[in-house]
Each structure stands twice: as C-alpha cells, then as structure tokens.
CSV table of C-alpha atoms and ligand atoms in Angstrom, one decimal:
chain,number,residue,atom,x,y,z
A,212,MET,CA,132.3,85.4,121.1
A,213,ILE,CA,130.5,85.2,124.2
A,214,ASN,CA,130.6,82.4,126.6
A,215,ILE,CA,127.0,81.6,127.7
A,216,ALA,CA,126.1,79.4,130.8
A,217,LEU,CA,122.3,78.2,130.5
A,218,VAL,CA,121.2,78.3,133.9
A,219,GLY,CA,117.8,76.3,133.6
A,220,TYR,CA,117.8,73.9,130.9
A,221,GLY,CA,114.1,73.5,130.1
A,222,LYS,CA,112.2,74.4,127.2
A,223,MET,CA,113.7,78.0,127.0
A,224,GLY,CA,117.4,76.9,127.6
A,225,LYS,CA,116.9,74.2,125.0
A,226,MET,CA,115.8,77.0,122.4
A,227,ILE,CA,118.3,79.3,123.2
A,228,GLU,CA,120.9,76.7,122.6
A,229,GLU,CA,119.1,75.7,119.2
A,230,ILE,CA,119.2,78.9,117.7
A,231,ALA,CA,122.3,80.8,119.0
A,232,PRO,CA,124.7,81.6,116.3
A,233,LYS,CA,127.8,79.5,116.7
A,234,GLU,CA,129.9,82.4,115.6
A,235,GLU,CA,128.9,84.9,118.1
A,236,PHE,CA,128.0,82.4,121.4
A,237,ASN,CA,129.8,79.5,122.9
A,238,ILE,CA,127.2,77.6,125.2
A,239,SER,CA,130.3,76.9,128.0
A,240,GLY,CA,127.6,75.4,130.4
A,241,LYS,CA,124.3,74.1,130.8
A,242,TYR,CA,122.7,73.8,134.3
A,243,ASP,CA,119.5,72.6,135.8
A,244,VAL,CA,118.1,71.2,139.1
A,245,ILE,CA,120.3,68.0,138.9
A,246,ASN,CA,123.5,70.0,137.9
A,247,PRO,CA,123.1,73.1,139.7
A,248,VAL,CA,125.3,75.9,138.8
A,249,LYS,CA,126.6,76.5,142.4
A,250,GLU,CA,128.2,73.2,142.6
A,251,HIS,CA,129.3,72.6,138.9
A,252,LEU,CA,130.1,76.3,137.1
A,253,LYS,CA,132.8,76.0,134.7
A,254,ASN,CA,135.3,78.9,134.6
A,255,ASN,CA,134.6,80.2,131.3
A,256,THR,CA,131.7,82.1,131.4
A,257,ASP,CA,130.7,85.6,130.5
A,258,VAL,CA,127.1,85.9,130.7
A,259,ALA,CA,124.6,83.3,132.0
A,260,ILE,CA,120.9,83.2,130.5
A,261,GLU,CA,118.6,82.3,133.6
A,262,PHE,CA,115.3,80.7,132.5
A,263,SER,CA,114.8,78.4,135.7
A,264,THR,CA,111.9,78.8,138.4
A,265,PRO,CA,110.5,81.5,140.7
A,266,ALA,CA,111.8,79.1,143.5
A,267,SER,CA,115.6,78.9,142.4
A,268,VAL,CA,116.1,82.5,140.6
A,269,ILE,CA,117.3,84.7,143.4
A,270,GLU,CA,119.6,82.0,144.7
A,271,ASN,CA,121.1,81.5,141.4
A,272,ILE,CA,121.4,85.4,140.7
A,273,GLU,CA,123.1,85.8,143.9
A,274,PHE,CA,125.8,83.1,143.1
A,275,LEU,CA,126.3,84.0,139.5
A,276,SER,CA,126.7,87.7,140.4
A,277,SER,CA,129.0,87.0,143.2
A,278,LYS,CA,131.3,85.1,140.5
A,279,GLY,CA,131.5,88.3,138.4
A,280,ILE,CA,129.0,86.8,135.8
A,281,ASP,CA,126.4,89.2,134.0
A,282,VAL,CA,122.9,87.8,134.0
A,283,VAL,CA,120.1,87.8,131.5
A,284,CYS,CA,117.1,86.8,133.4
A,285,GLY,CA,113.8,85.4,131.9
A,286,THR,CA,112.4,83.5,134.9
A,287,THR,CA,109.3,85.2,136.1
A,288,GLY,CA,107.7,85.4,139.7
A,289,TRP,CA,110.3,87.3,141.7
A,290,TYR,CA,109.5,90.9,140.9
A,291,ASN,CA,108.5,91.6,144.6
A,292,LYS,CA,112.2,91.1,145.2
A,293,SER,CA,113.6,93.2,142.7
A,294,ASP,CA,115.2,95.5,145.6
A,295,VAL,CA,117.2,92.4,146.8
A,296,VAL,CA,118.2,91.9,143.4
A,297,LYS,CA,119.3,95.5,142.7
A,298,ASP,CA,121.3,95.2,145.7
A,299,ILE,CA,123.2,92.0,144.7
A,300,ILE,CA,123.9,93.6,141.4
A,301,LYS,CA,125.1,96.8,142.9
A,302,LYS,CA,127.2,95.3,145.6
A,303,ASN,CA,129.2,92.9,142.9
A,304,GLY,CA,129.4,95.4,140.4
A,305,THR,CA,128.0,93.4,137.6
A,306,GLY,CA,125.2,93.5,134.9
A,307,PHE,CA,121.5,92.4,134.9
A,308,ILE,CA,118.8,92.5,132.4
A,309,TYR,CA,115.4,91.1,132.8
A,310,ALA,CA,112.1,91.0,130.7
A,311,SER,CA,108.9,89.3,131.5
A,312,ASN,CA,108.6,88.8,127.9
A,313,PHE,CA,111.7,88.8,125.9
A,314,SER,CA,110.0,88.5,122.5
A,315,VAL,CA,111.4,91.0,120.1
A,316,GLY,CA,108.1,91.0,118.4
A,317,VAL,CA,105.9,91.6,121.5
A,318,ASN,CA,108.5,94.6,122.3
A,319,ILE,CA,107.9,96.0,118.8
A,320,PHE,CA,104.2,95.4,119.4
A,321,PHE,CA,104.5,97.4,122.6
A,322,GLN,CA,105.9,100.4,121.1
A,323,MET,CA,103.2,100.3,118.3
A,324,VAL,CA,100.4,100.2,121.1
A,325,LYS,CA,102.2,103.2,122.9
A,326,ASN,CA,102.0,105.1,119.8
A,327,ALA,CA,98.6,103.9,119.2
A,328,GLY,CA,97.0,105.1,122.3
A,329,LYS,CA,98.6,108.8,122.3
A,330,LEU,CA,96.7,108.9,118.6
A,331,ILE,CA,93.4,107.3,119.6
A,332,ASN,CA,93.3,109.9,122.5
A,333,ASN,CA,92.3,112.2,120.1
A,334,TYR,CA,89.3,110.1,118.8
A,335,PRO,CA,87.1,109.7,121.7
A,336,GLN,CA,84.4,107.8,119.3
A,337,TYR,CA,86.8,104.6,119.7
A,338,GLU,CA,86.3,102.1,122.4
A,339,ILE,CA,89.1,100.0,123.5
A,340,LEU,CA,89.5,96.4,124.1
A,341,ILE,CA,92.2,93.8,124.6
A,342,LYS,CA,92.0,90.3,124.0
A,343,GLU,CA,94.7,87.7,125.0
A,344,THR,CA,94.7,83.9,123.9
A,345,HIS,CA,96.8,81.2,125.4
A,346,HIS,CA,97.1,77.7,125.7
A,347,THR,CA,95.1,76.1,128.2
A,348,ARG,CA,98.1,75.0,130.6
A,349,LYS,CA,98.7,78.9,131.2
A,350,LEU,CA,97.1,79.3,134.8
A,351,ASP,CA,97.3,83.4,135.5
A,352,LYS,CA,95.0,85.6,133.5
A,353,PRO,CA,95.0,88.2,132.3
A,354,SER,CA,98.6,87.2,130.8
A,355,GLY,CA,101.3,89.7,132.1
A,356,THR,CA,101.8,91.0,128.5
A,357,GLY,CA,98.0,91.8,128.2
A,358,ILE,CA,98.6,93.8,131.6
A,359,ARG,CA,101.7,95.6,130.0
A,360,THR,CA,99.5,96.2,126.8
A,361,ALA,CA,96.8,98.0,129.0
A,362,GLU,CA,99.5,99.8,130.9
A,363,TYR,CA,101.2,101.5,127.4
A,364,LEU,CA,97.4,102.3,126.3
A,365,LEU,CA,96.7,104.0,129.7
A,366,GLU,CA,99.7,106.0,129.6
A,367,GLY,CA,98.3,107.9,126.4
A,368,ILE,CA,94.5,107.7,126.8
A,369,SER,CA,93.3,110.3,129.1
A,370,ARG,CA,89.8,108.9,129.1
A,371,LYS,CA,90.8,105.8,130.5
A,372,ASP,CA,92.5,105.3,133.9
A,373,SER,CA,92.5,101.5,134.9
A,374,PHE,CA,92.0,98.1,133.3
A,375,THR,CA,89.7,95.3,134.2
A,376,SER,CA,89.3,91.6,133.3
A,377,ASP,CA,86.8,89.7,131.5
A,378,SER,CA,84.3,92.2,132.4
A,379,ALA,CA,80.5,92.1,130.8
A,380,GLU,CA,80.3,95.7,131.6
A,381,PRO,CA,83.6,97.7,131.9
A,382,ALA,CA,83.0,101.1,133.1
A,383,PHE,CA,83.8,104.1,130.6
A,384,ASN,CA,87.1,104.8,132.6
A,385,GLU,CA,88.3,101.1,132.2
A,386,ILE,CA,90.0,99.1,129.4
A,387,ASN,CA,88.7,95.7,129.5
A,388,ILE,CA,91.0,92.6,128.9
A,389,ILE,CA,89.4,89.7,127.6
A,390,SER,CA,91.3,86.0,128.3
A,391,GLU,CA,90.6,83.0,126.3
A,392,ARG,CA,92.5,79.7,126.8
A,393,ILE,CA,92.7,77.5,123.7
A,394,THR,CA,94.9,74.2,123.3
A,395,ASP,CA,97.9,74.8,121.2
A,396,VAL,CA,97.8,78.6,121.2
A,397,VAL,CA,101.5,79.7,122.1
A,398,GLY,CA,100.4,83.5,122.7
A,399,LYS,CA,98.2,86.1,121.0
A,400,HIS,CA,97.6,89.6,122.2
A,401,GLU,CA,95.4,91.8,120.1
A,402,VAL,CA,94.1,95.4,120.5
A,403,GLU,CA,90.9,96.6,119.0
A,404,PHE,CA,90.0,100.3,118.6
A,405,GLU,CA,86.2,100.2,117.9
A,406,SER,CA,83.8,102.9,116.8
A,407,ASP,CA,80.2,102.7,115.3
A,408,ALA,CA,82.0,103.2,111.8
A,409,ASP,CA,84.9,100.6,111.9
A,410,THR,CA,87.4,98.5,114.0
A,411,ILE,CA,91.2,99.1,114.1
A,412,SER,CA,93.1,96.3,115.2
A,413,LEU,CA,96.9,95.6,116.3
A,414,ILE,CA,97.7,91.8,116.7
A,415,HIS,CA,100.7,90.0,117.8
A,416,ASN,CA,100.8,86.4,117.1
A,417,ALA,CA,103.6,84.0,118.6
A,418,LYS,CA,104.4,81.3,116.5
A,419,SER,CA,106.8,79.6,119.0
A,420,ARG,CA,109.1,80.3,121.8
A,421,ARG,CA,111.9,81.4,119.3
A,422,GLY,CA,111.1,85.2,119.7
A,423,PHE,CA,111.8,84.8,123.5
A,424,ALA,CA,115.2,83.3,122.8
A,425,GLU,CA,116.0,85.8,120.2
A,426,GLY,CA,115.5,88.6,122.7
A,427,ALA,CA,117.4,86.8,125.3
A,428,LEU,CA,120.6,86.5,123.2
A,429,LEU,CA,120.3,90.1,122.2
A,430,ALA,CA,120.1,91.2,125.7
A,431,ALA,CA,123.2,88.8,126.3
A,432,LYS,CA,125.2,90.9,123.8
A,433,TYR,CA,123.9,94.1,125.6
A,434,ILE,CA,124.8,93.4,129.0
A,435,LYS,CA,128.1,91.5,128.4
A,436,GLY,CA,130.8,93.7,130.4
A,437,ARG,CA,128.0,96.4,131.3
A,438,LYS,CA,127.5,97.3,135.0
A,439,GLY,CA,124.0,98.0,136.5
A,440,PHE,CA,120.3,96.8,136.6
A,441,TYR,CA,118.3,97.1,133.4
A,442,LYS,CA,114.9,96.3,132.1
A,443,PHE,CA,114.8,94.9,128.5
A,444,GLU,CA,111.8,97.0,127.7
A,445,ASP,CA,113.7,100.1,128.6
A,446,VAL,CA,116.7,99.5,126.7
A,447,PHE,CA,115.0,97.8,123.5
A,448,SER,CA,115.2,100.6,121.2
A,449,GLU,CA,119.0,101.1,121.8
A,450,LEU,CA,119.4,97.1,122.0
A,451,ILE,CA,117.8,96.6,118.3
A,452,LYS,CA,120.2,99.5,116.7
B,684,NAD,N1,110.8,86.3,129.9
B,684,NAD,C1,110.5,85.6,128.9
B,684,NAD,O1,110.4,86.0,127.8
B,684,NAD,C2,109.9,84.2,129.1
B,684,NAD,C3,109.5,83.3,128.1
B,684,NAD,C4,109.3,81.9,128.2
B,684,NAD,C5,109.3,81.6,129.7
B,684,NAD,N2,109.7,82.4,130.6
B,684,NAD,C6,109.8,82.0,132.1
B,684,NAD,O2,111.1,81.2,132.3
B,684,NAD,C7,111.1,80.5,133.1
B,684,NAD,C8,111.5,78.9,132.6
B,684,NAD,O3,110.5,78.7,131.6
B,684,NAD,P1,110.7,77.2,130.7
B,684,NAD,O4,109.5,77.3,129.8
B,684,NAD,O5,112.0,76.9,130.2
B,684,NAD,O6,110.4,76.1,132.0
B,684,NAD,P2,110.9,74.8,132.1
B,684,NAD,O7,109.8,74.1,133.1
B,684,NAD,O8,111.1,73.9,130.6
B,684,NAD,O9,112.3,74.7,132.7
B,684,NAD,C9,112.9,75.1,133.9
B,684,NAD,C10,114.3,74.6,134.1
B,684,NAD,O10,114.7,74.9,135.0
B,684,NAD,C11,115.4,74.0,135.7
B,684,NAD,N3,115.5,74.2,137.2
B,684,NAD,C12,114.8,74.1,138.3
B,684,NAD,N4,115.7,74.4,139.4
B,684,NAD,C13,116.8,75.0,139.1
B,684,NAD,C14,118.0,75.3,139.7
B,684,NAD,N5,117.8,75.3,141.1
B,684,NAD,N6,118.9,75.6,139.1
B,684,NAD,C15,118.9,75.8,137.7
B,684,NAD,N7,118.0,75.4,137.0
B,684,NAD,C16,116.8,74.9,137.7
B,684,NAD,C17,114.4,72.5,135.6
B,684,NAD,O11,115.5,71.6,135.8
B,684,NAD,C18,114.3,72.9,134.3
B,684,NAD,O12,115.1,72.5,133.2
B,684,NAD,C19,109.7,80.5,133.9
B,684,NAD,O13,109.6,81.2,134.8
B,684,NAD,C20,108.9,81.0,132.6
B,684,NAD,O14,107.6,81.6,133.0
B,684,NAD,C21,110.0,83.5,130.4
C-alpha cells in the first residue's frame, strides 16, 4: 500500500483520487491553496503527487523533500529551475520523477514516433508534418507534446534539423507543426508522412485526463523509496514492465 498526498487538488488531483485502485493506494492527504501542505501535512505520506501551479511547485517540492517524501511532479512551467530542484533532491536524499505529459498513451506514441523517424529517414520522398489540436483554453502553441514529437523525429531524420510553427512555407530542413484550437478537444497529436503516392499517419487522441492520472500513479509506484531525479519519459519502458 502506498500512502499518497495529493498536493494540488484541482482537475488532476481529483482525477487521480477517482481512479487510484483502493487496494494499492491510500489517499492520506489532499492539499490545495486553502489547505497548504506546509501547514497541514499528515504524517503517513510515502509519495506526494504534485499537480498545483508554476508559482507554488518549487516551494512544495522543497518542503516535501525536506520531510523525506518522494515526489511525482506533474506541474509544468518550472523547468528553467531544474538545477534548483536537482539540488533539493540530492541534499535530502529523496526521489523525484516528473513529466510534462504523464499520459501512458502519449509516451507509447513517442516511442512509435521515434521508431518511425528512423525508418522514414531512408525514404526521402516523404515530407513530414505534425498537427496538434487542443481546446480553445490552451494558450501556448505549439503544445509541449507537439514540440517533443518534433524532437523525437529530428533525432532520426537527417534531412531535418529544426521545427517551425504554423509556417505557410517551411524550409526543406524544417518540420512544420500546425496548431489548431477547437472547443472541447482534450488533446490530439498527429504525425503525417506524405509522398506523392500516399500518406502514412500516426495519431494520439486523448479522450480525457485519465491517461495523465494513470501515468502519475505508475510513477508513484516507481519512485517510492527510490533516490534521485528522474524524467518519466526516460524510465517509461522500465516502468511499464
Ligand atoms: N504533466 C502532465 O501530464 C499534466 C497533465 C495535466 C495538467 N498538468 C499541469 O498540472 C498543473 C495542474 O493542472 P490542473 O489541471 O489540475 O489545474 P487546476 O487549476 O485544476 O488545479 C490546480 C490546483 O492547485 C492548487 N494550488 C494552488 N496553489 C497551491 C499551493 N500553494 N499548494 C498546493 N496546491 C495549490 C489549486 O488550489 C488547485 O486545486 C498545471 O501546471 C498543468 O499544466 C500536467
């Protein structure tokens, strides 16, 4: 049994609570802006799952780690401070795992994209395009997942060395990422390999936040009692064994 503290009890915190299997996880505390973990932490916590805000995440990590609690971090927007977080984790000798996208399906999609890039490298007749579609409340574009998709393709395709966004005329060496914002789309990412003869597509289409929550729980099992700073993508294949 893993005792979990939900640090940030918004859409993601609630989804994790809803799907966490009772025989494996005990939700031992729920904390948010009006019930801060720093003031109200209960003793029986093995792992904290942190989905709060960019403004609060570093302070939360620092506090949790100082209490010997391992952290799964889903909050985004702190990656320019990753050296600070690495130092905190090292100093306290705890475990930390993070992802900008905890979705199990997206991480499977990334593996497929990576392999597809290596394969398409041998076939110069194919042009490469990424499309990402999200709800209209999403402010950033291209999406972080769209950018990561481009990075995986660039690792394998030698005729491409950078990506561009919403370009009407991408250069030969660029992969174009087209962004669309449509009401009620949770998140769709698509890679198209197009030749004069045909189109080959890889698509990930999220139906809800459930996939993120499942990945965060997998990460909680992985990080409990483990020391060090981990990126979910890097240990994903080990995680799903
Ligand atoms: N990594 C992923 O897979 C993934 C998936 C979805 C969302 N996210 C990110 O996770 C974060 C949360 O997403 P959400 O959709 O649950 O947001 P949300 O707005 O629904 O919830 C945020 C919660 O954080 C709480 N909060 C604010 N300040 C806090 C503090 N000091 N301590 C503890 N809690 C505090 C708020 O009260 C609220 O309950 C965002 O950064 C979002 O971009 C990441």
